[in-house]
XYZ file of N, CA and C in Angstrom:
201
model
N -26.762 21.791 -8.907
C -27.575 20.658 -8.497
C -29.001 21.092 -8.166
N -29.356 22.355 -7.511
C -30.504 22.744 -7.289
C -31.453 23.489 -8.536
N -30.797 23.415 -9.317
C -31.351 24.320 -10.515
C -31.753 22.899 -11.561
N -31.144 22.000 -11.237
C -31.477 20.645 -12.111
C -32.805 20.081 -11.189
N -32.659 19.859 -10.037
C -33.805 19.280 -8.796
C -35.271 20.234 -9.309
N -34.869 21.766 -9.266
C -36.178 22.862 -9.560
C -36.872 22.094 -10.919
N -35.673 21.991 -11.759
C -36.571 21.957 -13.792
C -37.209 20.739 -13.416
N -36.150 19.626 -12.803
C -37.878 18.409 -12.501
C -38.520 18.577 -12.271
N -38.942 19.233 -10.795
C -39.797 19.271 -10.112
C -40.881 20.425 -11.238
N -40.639 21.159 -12.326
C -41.212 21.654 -12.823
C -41.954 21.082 -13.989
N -40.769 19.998 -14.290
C -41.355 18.794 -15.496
C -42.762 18.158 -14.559
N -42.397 17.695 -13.711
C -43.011 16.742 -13.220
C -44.506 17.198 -12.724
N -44.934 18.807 -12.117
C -45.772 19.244 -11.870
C -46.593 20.365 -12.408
N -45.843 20.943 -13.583
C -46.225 21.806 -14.534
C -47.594 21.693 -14.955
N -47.447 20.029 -15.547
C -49.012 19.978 -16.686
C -50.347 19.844 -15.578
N -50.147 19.547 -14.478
C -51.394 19.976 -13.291
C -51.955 21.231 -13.350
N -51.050 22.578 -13.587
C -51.123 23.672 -13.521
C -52.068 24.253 -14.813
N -51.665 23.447 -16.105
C -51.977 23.825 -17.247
C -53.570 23.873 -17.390
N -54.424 25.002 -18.181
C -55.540 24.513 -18.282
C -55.806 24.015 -19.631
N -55.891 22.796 -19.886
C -55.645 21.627 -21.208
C -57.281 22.071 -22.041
N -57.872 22.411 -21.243
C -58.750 22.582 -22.000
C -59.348 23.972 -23.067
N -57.918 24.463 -23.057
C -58.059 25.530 -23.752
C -57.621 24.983 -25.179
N -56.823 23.819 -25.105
C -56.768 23.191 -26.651
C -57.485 22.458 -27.443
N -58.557 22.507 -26.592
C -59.843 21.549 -27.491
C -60.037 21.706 -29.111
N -59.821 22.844 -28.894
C -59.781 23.190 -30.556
C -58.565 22.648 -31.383
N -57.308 22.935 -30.817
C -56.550 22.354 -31.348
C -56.618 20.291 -31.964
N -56.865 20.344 -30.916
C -57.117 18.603 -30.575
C -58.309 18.089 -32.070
N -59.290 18.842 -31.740
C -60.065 18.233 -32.892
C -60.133 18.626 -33.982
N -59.293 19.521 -34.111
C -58.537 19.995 -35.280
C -57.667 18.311 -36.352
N -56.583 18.352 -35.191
C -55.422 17.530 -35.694
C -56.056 16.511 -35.445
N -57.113 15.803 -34.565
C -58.052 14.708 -35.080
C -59.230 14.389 -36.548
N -59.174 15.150 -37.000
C -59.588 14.959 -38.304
C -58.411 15.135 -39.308
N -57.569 15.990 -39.016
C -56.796 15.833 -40.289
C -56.304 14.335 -39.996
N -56.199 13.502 -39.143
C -55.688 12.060 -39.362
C -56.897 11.260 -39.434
N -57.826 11.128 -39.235
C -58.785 10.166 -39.276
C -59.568 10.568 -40.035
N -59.985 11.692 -40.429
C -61.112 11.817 -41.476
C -62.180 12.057 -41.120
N -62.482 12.179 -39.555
C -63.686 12.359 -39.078
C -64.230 13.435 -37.740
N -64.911 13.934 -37.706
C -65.395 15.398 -36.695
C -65.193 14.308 -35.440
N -64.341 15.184 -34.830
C -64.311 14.839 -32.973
C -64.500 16.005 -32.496
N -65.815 15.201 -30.893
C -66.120 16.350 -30.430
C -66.088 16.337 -29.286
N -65.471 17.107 -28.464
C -65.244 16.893 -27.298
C -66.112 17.817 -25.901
N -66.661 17.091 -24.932
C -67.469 17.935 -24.525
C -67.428 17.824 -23.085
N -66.311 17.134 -22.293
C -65.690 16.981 -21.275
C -64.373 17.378 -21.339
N -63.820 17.135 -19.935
C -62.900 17.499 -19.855
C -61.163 17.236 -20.227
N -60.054 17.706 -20.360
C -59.219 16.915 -20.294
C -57.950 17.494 -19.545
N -57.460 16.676 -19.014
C -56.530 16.715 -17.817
C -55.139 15.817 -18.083
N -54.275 16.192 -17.754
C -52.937 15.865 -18.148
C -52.017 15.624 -16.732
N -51.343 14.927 -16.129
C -50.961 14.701 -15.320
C -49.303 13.276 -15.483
N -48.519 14.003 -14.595
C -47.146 13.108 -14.672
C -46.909 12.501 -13.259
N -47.385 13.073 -12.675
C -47.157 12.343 -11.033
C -48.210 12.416 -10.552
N -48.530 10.982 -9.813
C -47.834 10.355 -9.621
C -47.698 9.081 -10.650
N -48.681 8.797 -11.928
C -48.204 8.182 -12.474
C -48.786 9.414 -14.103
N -48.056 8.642 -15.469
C -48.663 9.746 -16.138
C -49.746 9.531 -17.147
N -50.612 10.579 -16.542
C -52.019 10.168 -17.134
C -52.558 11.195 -18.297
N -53.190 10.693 -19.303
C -54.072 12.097 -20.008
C -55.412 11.480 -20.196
N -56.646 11.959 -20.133
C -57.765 11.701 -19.922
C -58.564 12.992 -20.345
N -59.495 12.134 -20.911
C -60.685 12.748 -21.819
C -61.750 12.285 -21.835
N -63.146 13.357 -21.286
C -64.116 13.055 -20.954
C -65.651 13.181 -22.128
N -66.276 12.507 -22.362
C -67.323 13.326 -23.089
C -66.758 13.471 -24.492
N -66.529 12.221 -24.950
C -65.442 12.580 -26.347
C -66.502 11.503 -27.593
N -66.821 12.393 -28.785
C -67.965 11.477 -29.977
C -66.671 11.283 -31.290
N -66.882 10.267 -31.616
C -66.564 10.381 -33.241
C -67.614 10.685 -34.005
N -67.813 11.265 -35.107
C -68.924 10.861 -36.414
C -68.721 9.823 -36.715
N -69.635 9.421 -37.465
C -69.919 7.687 -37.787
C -69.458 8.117 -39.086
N -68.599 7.469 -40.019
C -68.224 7.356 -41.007
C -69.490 7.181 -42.367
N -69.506 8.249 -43.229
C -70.442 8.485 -44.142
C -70.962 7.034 -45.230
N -72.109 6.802 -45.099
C -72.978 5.310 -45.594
C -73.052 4.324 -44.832
């Protein structure tokens, strides 16, 4: 029972810990291969499950689509 209570409490407070912004690259990576267009991100982003669950991104451009 206490080893199930720990992995929540690890689900639940883990991505606070994480620093998200080491995937920026990743992110605007896999944002162009679906949209077709340079994203650039130049704020921050933060990931959070408790107390409610949030992801947020700061300072974020599309390119304007070519013509």
């Amino acid at each position: 029972m206490i080893s199930v209570a720990a992995l929540f409490a690890v689900i639940i407070f883990a991505p606070s810990f994480i620093d998200w912004n080491q995937y920026r690259g990743e992110l605007t990576t896999l944002a162009k291969s679906i949209v077709g267009r340079e994203l650039t991100i130049k704020g921050d982003l933060n990931v959070a499950i408790f107390p409610t669950p949030v992801f947020s991104v700061n300072n974020v451009h599309f390119a304007n689509v070519e013509g």
